[in-house]
Coordinates of C-alpha atoms in Angstrom, one line a residue:
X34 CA 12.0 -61.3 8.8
X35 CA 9.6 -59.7 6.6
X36 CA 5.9 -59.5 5.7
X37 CA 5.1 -62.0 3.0
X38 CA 1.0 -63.3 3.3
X39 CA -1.7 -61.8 4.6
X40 CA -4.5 -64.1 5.1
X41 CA -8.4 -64.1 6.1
X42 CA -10.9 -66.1 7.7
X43 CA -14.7 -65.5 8.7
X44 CA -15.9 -67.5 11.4
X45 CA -19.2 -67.0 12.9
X46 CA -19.4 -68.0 17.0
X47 CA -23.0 -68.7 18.1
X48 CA -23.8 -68.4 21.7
X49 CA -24.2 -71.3 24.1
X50 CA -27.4 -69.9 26.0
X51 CA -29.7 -69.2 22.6
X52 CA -28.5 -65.4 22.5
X53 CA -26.7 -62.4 24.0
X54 CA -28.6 -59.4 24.3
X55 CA -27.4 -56.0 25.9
X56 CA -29.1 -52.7 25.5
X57 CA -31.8 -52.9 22.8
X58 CA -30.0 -55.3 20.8
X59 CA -30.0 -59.3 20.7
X60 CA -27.6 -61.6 18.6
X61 CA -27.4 -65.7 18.2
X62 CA -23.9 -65.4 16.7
X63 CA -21.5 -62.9 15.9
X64 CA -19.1 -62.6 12.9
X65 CA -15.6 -62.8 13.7
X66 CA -12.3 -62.1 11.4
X67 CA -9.0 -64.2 12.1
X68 CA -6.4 -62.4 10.3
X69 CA -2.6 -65.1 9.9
X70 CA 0.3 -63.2 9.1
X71 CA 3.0 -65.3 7.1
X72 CA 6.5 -64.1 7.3
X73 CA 9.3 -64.5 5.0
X74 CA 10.8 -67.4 6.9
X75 CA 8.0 -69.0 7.4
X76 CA 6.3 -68.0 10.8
X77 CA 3.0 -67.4 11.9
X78 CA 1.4 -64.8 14.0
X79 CA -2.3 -64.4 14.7
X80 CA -5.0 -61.6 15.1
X81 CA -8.8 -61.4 15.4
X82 CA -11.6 -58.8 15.2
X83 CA -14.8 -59.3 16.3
X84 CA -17.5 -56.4 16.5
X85 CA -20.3 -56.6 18.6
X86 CA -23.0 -56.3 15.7
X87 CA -22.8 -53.4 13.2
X88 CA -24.7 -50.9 15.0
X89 CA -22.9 -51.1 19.1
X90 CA -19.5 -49.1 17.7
X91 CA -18.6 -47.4 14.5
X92 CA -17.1 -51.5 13.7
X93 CA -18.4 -53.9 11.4
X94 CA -17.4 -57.5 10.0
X95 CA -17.0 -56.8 6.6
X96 CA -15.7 -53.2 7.0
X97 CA -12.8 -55.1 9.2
X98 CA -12.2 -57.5 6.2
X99 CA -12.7 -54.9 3.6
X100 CA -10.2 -52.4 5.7
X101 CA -7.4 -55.5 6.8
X102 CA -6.8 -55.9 3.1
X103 CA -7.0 -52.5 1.9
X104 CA -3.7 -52.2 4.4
X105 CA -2.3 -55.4 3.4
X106 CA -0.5 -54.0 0.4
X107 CA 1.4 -51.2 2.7
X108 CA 2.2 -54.2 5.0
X109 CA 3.8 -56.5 2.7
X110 CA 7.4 -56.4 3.1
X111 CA 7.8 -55.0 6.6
X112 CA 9.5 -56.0 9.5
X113 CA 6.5 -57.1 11.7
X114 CA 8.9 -57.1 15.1
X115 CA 8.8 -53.3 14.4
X116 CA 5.3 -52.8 15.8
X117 CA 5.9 -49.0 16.3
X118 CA 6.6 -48.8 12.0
X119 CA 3.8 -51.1 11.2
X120 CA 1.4 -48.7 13.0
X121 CA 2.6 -45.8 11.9
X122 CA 2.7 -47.7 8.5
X123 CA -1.4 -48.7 9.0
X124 CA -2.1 -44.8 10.6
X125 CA -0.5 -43.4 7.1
X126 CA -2.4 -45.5 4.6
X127 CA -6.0 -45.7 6.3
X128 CA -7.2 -42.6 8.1
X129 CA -8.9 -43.9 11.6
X130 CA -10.3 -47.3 11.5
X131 CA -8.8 -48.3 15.1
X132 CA -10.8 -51.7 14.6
X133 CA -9.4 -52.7 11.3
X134 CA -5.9 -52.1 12.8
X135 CA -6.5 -54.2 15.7
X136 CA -5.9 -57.6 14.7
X137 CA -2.9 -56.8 11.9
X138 CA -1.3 -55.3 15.4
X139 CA -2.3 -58.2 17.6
X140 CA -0.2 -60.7 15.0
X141 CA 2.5 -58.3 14.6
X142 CA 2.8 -59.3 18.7
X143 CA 2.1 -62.4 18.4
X144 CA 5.4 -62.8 16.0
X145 CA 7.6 -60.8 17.9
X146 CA 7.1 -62.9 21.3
X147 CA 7.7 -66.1 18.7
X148 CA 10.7 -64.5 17.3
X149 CA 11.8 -63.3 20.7
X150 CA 10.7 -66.8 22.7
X151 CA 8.7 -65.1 24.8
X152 CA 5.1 -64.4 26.2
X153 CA 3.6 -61.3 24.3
X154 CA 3.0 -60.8 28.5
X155 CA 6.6 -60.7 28.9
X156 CA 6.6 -58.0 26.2
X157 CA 4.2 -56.0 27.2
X158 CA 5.7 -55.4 30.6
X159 CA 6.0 -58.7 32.7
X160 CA 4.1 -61.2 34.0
X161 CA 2.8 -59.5 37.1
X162 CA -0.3 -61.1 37.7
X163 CA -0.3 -64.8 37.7
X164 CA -3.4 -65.3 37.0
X165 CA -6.9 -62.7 35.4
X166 CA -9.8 -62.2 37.1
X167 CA -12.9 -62.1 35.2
X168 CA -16.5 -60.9 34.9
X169 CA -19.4 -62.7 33.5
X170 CA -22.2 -61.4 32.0
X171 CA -25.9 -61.5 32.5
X172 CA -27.6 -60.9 29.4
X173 CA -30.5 -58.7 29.3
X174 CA -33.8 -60.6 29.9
X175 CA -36.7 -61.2 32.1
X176 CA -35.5 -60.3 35.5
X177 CA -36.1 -64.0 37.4
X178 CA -34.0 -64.9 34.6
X179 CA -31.6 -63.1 34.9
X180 CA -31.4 -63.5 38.8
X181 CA -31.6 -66.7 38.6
X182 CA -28.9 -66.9 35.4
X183 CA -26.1 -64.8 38.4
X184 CA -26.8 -67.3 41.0
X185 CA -25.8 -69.9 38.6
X186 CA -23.0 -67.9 37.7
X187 CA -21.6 -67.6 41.4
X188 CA -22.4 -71.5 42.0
X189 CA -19.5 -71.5 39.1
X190 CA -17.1 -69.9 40.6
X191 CA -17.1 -66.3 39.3
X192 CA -17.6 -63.2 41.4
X193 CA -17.5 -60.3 39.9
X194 CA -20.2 -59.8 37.0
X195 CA -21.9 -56.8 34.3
X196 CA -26.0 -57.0 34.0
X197 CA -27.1 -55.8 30.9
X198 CA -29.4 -53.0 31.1
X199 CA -30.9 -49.9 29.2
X200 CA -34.1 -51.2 27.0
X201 CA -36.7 -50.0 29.4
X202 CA -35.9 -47.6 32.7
X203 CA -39.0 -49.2 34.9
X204 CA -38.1 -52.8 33.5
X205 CA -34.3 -51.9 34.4
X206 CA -35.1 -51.0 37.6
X207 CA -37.2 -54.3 38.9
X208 CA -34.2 -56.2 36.9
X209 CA -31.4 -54.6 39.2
X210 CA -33.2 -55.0 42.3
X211 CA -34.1 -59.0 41.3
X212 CA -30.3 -59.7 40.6
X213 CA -28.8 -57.3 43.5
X214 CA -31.2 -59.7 45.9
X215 CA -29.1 -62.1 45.5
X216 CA -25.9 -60.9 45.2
X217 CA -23.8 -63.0 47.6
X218 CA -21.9 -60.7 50.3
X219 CA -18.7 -59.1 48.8
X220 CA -19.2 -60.2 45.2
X221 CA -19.5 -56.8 42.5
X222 CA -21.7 -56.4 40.0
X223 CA -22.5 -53.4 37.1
X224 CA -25.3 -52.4 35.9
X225 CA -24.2 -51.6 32.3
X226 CA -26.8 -50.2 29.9
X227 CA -24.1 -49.9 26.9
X228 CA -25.4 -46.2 26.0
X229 CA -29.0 -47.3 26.4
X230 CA -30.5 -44.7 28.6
X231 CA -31.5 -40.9 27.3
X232 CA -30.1 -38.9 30.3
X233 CA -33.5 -38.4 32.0
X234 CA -34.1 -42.5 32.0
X235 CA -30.4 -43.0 33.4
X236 CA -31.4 -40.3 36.3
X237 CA -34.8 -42.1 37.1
X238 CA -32.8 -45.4 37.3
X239 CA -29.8 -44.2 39.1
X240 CA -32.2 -42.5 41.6
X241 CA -34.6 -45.5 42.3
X242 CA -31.7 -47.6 43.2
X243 CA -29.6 -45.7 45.0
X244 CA -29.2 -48.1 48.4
X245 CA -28.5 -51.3 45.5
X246 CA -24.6 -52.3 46.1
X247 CA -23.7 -52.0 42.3
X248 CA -21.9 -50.0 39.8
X249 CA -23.3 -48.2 36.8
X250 CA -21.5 -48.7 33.4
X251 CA -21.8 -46.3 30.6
X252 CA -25.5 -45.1 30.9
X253 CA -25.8 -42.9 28.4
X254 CA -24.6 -42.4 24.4
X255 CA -22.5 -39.0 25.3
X256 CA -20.3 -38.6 27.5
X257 CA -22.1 -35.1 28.7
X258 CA -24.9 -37.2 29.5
X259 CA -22.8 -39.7 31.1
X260 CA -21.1 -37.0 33.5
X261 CA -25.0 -35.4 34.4
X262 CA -26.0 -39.1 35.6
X263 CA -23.1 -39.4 37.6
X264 CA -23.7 -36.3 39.7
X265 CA -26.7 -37.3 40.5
X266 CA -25.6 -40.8 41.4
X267 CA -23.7 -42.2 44.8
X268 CA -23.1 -45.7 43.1
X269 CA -18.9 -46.1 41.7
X270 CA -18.9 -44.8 37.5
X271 CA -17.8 -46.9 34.7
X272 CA -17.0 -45.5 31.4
X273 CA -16.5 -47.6 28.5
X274 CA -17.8 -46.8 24.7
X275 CA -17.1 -42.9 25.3
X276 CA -13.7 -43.4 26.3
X277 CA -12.4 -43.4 22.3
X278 CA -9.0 -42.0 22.9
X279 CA -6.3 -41.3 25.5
X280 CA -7.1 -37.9 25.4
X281 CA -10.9 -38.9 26.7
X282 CA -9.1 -41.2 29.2
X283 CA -7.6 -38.1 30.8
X284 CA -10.6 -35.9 30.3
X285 CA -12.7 -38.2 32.3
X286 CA -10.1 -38.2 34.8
X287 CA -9.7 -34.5 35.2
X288 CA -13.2 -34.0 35.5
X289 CA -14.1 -37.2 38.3
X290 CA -16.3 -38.6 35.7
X291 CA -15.3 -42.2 36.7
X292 CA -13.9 -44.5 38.7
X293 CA -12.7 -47.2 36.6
X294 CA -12.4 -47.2 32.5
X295 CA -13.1 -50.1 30.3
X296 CA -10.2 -50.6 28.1
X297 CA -11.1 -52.3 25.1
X298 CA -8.4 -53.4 22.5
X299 CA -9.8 -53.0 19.1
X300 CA -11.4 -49.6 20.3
X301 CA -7.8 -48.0 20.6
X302 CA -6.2 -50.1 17.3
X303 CA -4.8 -52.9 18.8
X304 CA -2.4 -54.2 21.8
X305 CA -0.3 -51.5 20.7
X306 CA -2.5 -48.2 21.4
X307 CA -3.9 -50.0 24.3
X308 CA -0.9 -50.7 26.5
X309 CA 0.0 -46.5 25.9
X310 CA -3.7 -45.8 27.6
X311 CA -3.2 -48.6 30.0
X312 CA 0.4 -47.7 31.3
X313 CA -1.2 -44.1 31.6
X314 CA -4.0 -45.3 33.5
X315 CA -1.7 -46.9 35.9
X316 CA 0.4 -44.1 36.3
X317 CA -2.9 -42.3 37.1
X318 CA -4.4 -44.4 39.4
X319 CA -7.3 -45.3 37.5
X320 CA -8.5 -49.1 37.7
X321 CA -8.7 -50.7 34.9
X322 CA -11.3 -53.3 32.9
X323 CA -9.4 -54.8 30.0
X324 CA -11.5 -56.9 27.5
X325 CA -12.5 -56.2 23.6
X326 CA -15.6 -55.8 21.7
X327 CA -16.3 -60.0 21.3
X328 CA -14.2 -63.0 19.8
X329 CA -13.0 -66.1 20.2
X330 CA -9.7 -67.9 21.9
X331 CA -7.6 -65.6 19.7
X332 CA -8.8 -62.4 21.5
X333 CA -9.0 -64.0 24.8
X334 CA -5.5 -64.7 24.5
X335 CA -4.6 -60.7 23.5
X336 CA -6.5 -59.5 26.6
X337 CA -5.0 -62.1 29.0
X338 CA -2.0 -60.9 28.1
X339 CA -2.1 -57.5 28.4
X340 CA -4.4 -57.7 31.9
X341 CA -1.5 -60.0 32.9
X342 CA 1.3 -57.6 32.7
X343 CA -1.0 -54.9 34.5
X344 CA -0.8 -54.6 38.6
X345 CA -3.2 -56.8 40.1
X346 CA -4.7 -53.7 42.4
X347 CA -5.4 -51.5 38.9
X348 CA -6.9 -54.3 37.5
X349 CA -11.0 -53.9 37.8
X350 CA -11.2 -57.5 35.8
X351 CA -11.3 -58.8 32.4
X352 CA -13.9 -61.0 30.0
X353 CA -13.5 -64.4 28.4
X354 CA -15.4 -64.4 24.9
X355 CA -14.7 -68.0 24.4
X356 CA -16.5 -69.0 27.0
X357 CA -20.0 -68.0 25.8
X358 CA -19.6 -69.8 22.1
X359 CA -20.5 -73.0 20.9
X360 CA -17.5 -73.5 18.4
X361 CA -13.3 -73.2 19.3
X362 CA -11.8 -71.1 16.7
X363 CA -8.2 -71.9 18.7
X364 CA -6.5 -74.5 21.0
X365 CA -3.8 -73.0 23.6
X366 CA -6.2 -70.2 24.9
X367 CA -6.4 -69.5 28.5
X368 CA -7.2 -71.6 30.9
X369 CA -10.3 -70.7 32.5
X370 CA -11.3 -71.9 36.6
X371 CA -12.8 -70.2 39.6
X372 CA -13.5 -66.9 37.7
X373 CA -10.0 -66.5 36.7
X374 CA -8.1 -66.9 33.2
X375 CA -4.0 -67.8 32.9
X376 CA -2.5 -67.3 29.4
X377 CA 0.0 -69.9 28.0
X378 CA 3.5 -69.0 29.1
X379 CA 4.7 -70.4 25.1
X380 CA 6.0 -67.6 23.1
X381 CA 4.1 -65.3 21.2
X382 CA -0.2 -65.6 21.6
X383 CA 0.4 -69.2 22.9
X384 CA -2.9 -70.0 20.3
X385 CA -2.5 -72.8 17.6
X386 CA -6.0 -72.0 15.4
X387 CA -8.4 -74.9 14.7
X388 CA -8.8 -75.3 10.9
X389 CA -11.2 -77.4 11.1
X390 CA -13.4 -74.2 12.0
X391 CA -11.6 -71.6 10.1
X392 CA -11.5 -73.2 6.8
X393 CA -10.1 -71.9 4.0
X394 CA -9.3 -68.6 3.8
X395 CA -11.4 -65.6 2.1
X396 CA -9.7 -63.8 1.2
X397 CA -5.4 -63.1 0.9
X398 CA -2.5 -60.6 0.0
X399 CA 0.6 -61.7 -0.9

């Protein structure tokens, strides 16, 4: 089995509610990549890359596009079962870039379980959980909103959920305290300001809402600043765009600058990079959130299956992209009930894309 096709397709996934909005940004739609990878025999596996916007992580649509076919020439010809070559293959030929490596890795897995007849789950170290537990997010907004956009949440099912904070400490403040009100007894909720605060806002926030039952998720840009808000905080610590790296990972752990990470696949290059930090994490200790950046059915299948083959008590919960868009980009996704997602148990991704949405594709490499 070797490479033969690499293809593209742009696919832009509004959101149901108008918007999402985190920090001091806002979006209607993001742009998302589907990468197909066509073997020499004629299979199919599937990818997909979605960055949150150009300006939330050193990511951006058309740098992923640019970037997947800029590596497609080193690609063509390989064995894609031999996921440890091909990244060592994409490492060689583009210098960092986790992102653009993320969905080219993500097919390469989604082959080998088709190849293999089994779950990428199975692969990745057994089906351990049976099914995911999941977050939903409030977007940032006026803070009746947003109270009142949790307590339809919770009517839904779902009880763990991430508030979007950090564009305005005193505004921040009234909006924690409106949607920790009605927090129902024993549900969890973040407070995550997605590098928002300067250090001294995070510390006036922190410090106002000190008796709120919540966690705070990545306050500030640094992760100096980061540490400084969490000594001068008594709620739980969640790091997420500072952790880059697994050496990071075990920095923040040395130093008890958190108590759960946020995983995030294309961050680390794929399902690949991501299980090394995850298996490390669980040999650690340290619980775990496992999600991405954004996407569509493709992506929610690639975190499903990885949070499925982690240990139910190291895993914090996971997000369901899909869920927030207007369009289907895939059938065969998880299924999605009671604040909880279950991944197809067919081989591979257990995805068949919808070309009605996809199209033709953009661009290919062959």
């Amino acid at each position: 089995m070797k490479i033969a096709k690499i293809a593209l397709y742009a696919v832009a996934l509004p959101m149901k509610e108008g918007a999402y909005s985190w920090s001091n940004q806002s979006f209607a739609a993001f742009d998302s990549t589907v990468v197909e990878v066509t073997t020499d025999d004629g299979q199919t596996g599937y990818g997909e890359i979605c960055p949150l916007g150009p300006a939330y992580l050193p990511a951006y649509a058309e740098g992923a596009r640019t970037g997947i076919m800029k590596l497609a020439d080193s690609l063509i010809g390989l064995d894609p079962r031999q996921i440890g070559s091909i990244n060592l293959v994409m490492d060689r030929a583009l210098k960092g870039h986790p992102y653009v490596k993320s969905a080219l890795d993500i097919a390469c897995w989604d082959l080998l379980g088709k190849a293999t007849g089994q779950p990428v789950c199975n692969l990745l170290g057994g089906r351990v959980q049976d099914s995911v537990r999941l977050f939903k997010v409030v977007s940032r907004g006026d803070p009746d909103a947003m109270a009142e956009r949790l307590q339809a949440y919770q009517a839904q099912g779902f009880n763990q959920f991430q508030m979007k904070v950090g564009a305005g400490a005193d505004l921040d403040i009234e909006r924690i305290r409106k949607v920790t009100a009605v927090l129902e007894s024993g549900n969890k909720l973040a407070a995550d300001a997605n590098c928002g605060w300067m250090q001294h806002e995070a510390v006036r926030v922190v410090s106002a809402v000190n008796d709120m039952p919540l966690y705070i998720e990545q306050p500030c840009e640094t992760y100096e600043a980061c540490r400084v808000v969490r000594d001068v905080s008594n709620h739980p610590m969640i790091l997420d765009e500072c952790m880059t790296s697994l050496q990071t990972v075990l920095t923040a752990h040395q130093d008890r600058a958190m108590d759960a990470v946020n995983l995030k696949i294309s961050r680390f290059g794929g399902l690949t990079k991501t299980k090394v930090v995850r298996d490390v994490c669980a040999e650690l200790g340290i619980i775990m959130t496992i999600e991405d950046t954004w996407g569509g059915e493709l992506t929610d299948a690639a975190i499903a299956h990885l949070a499925h083959s982690t240990p139910r008590e190291l895993h914090f919960q996971s997000s369901a992209f899909s869920e927030y868009a207007t369009v289907s980009i895939a059938s065969g996704g998880p299924v999605i009930a009671d604040g909880f997602m279950t991944a197809s148990e067919a081989p591979g991704l257990g995805i068949t894309p919808n070309w009605d949405v996809l199209g033709q594709p953009m661009a290919e490499a062959s």
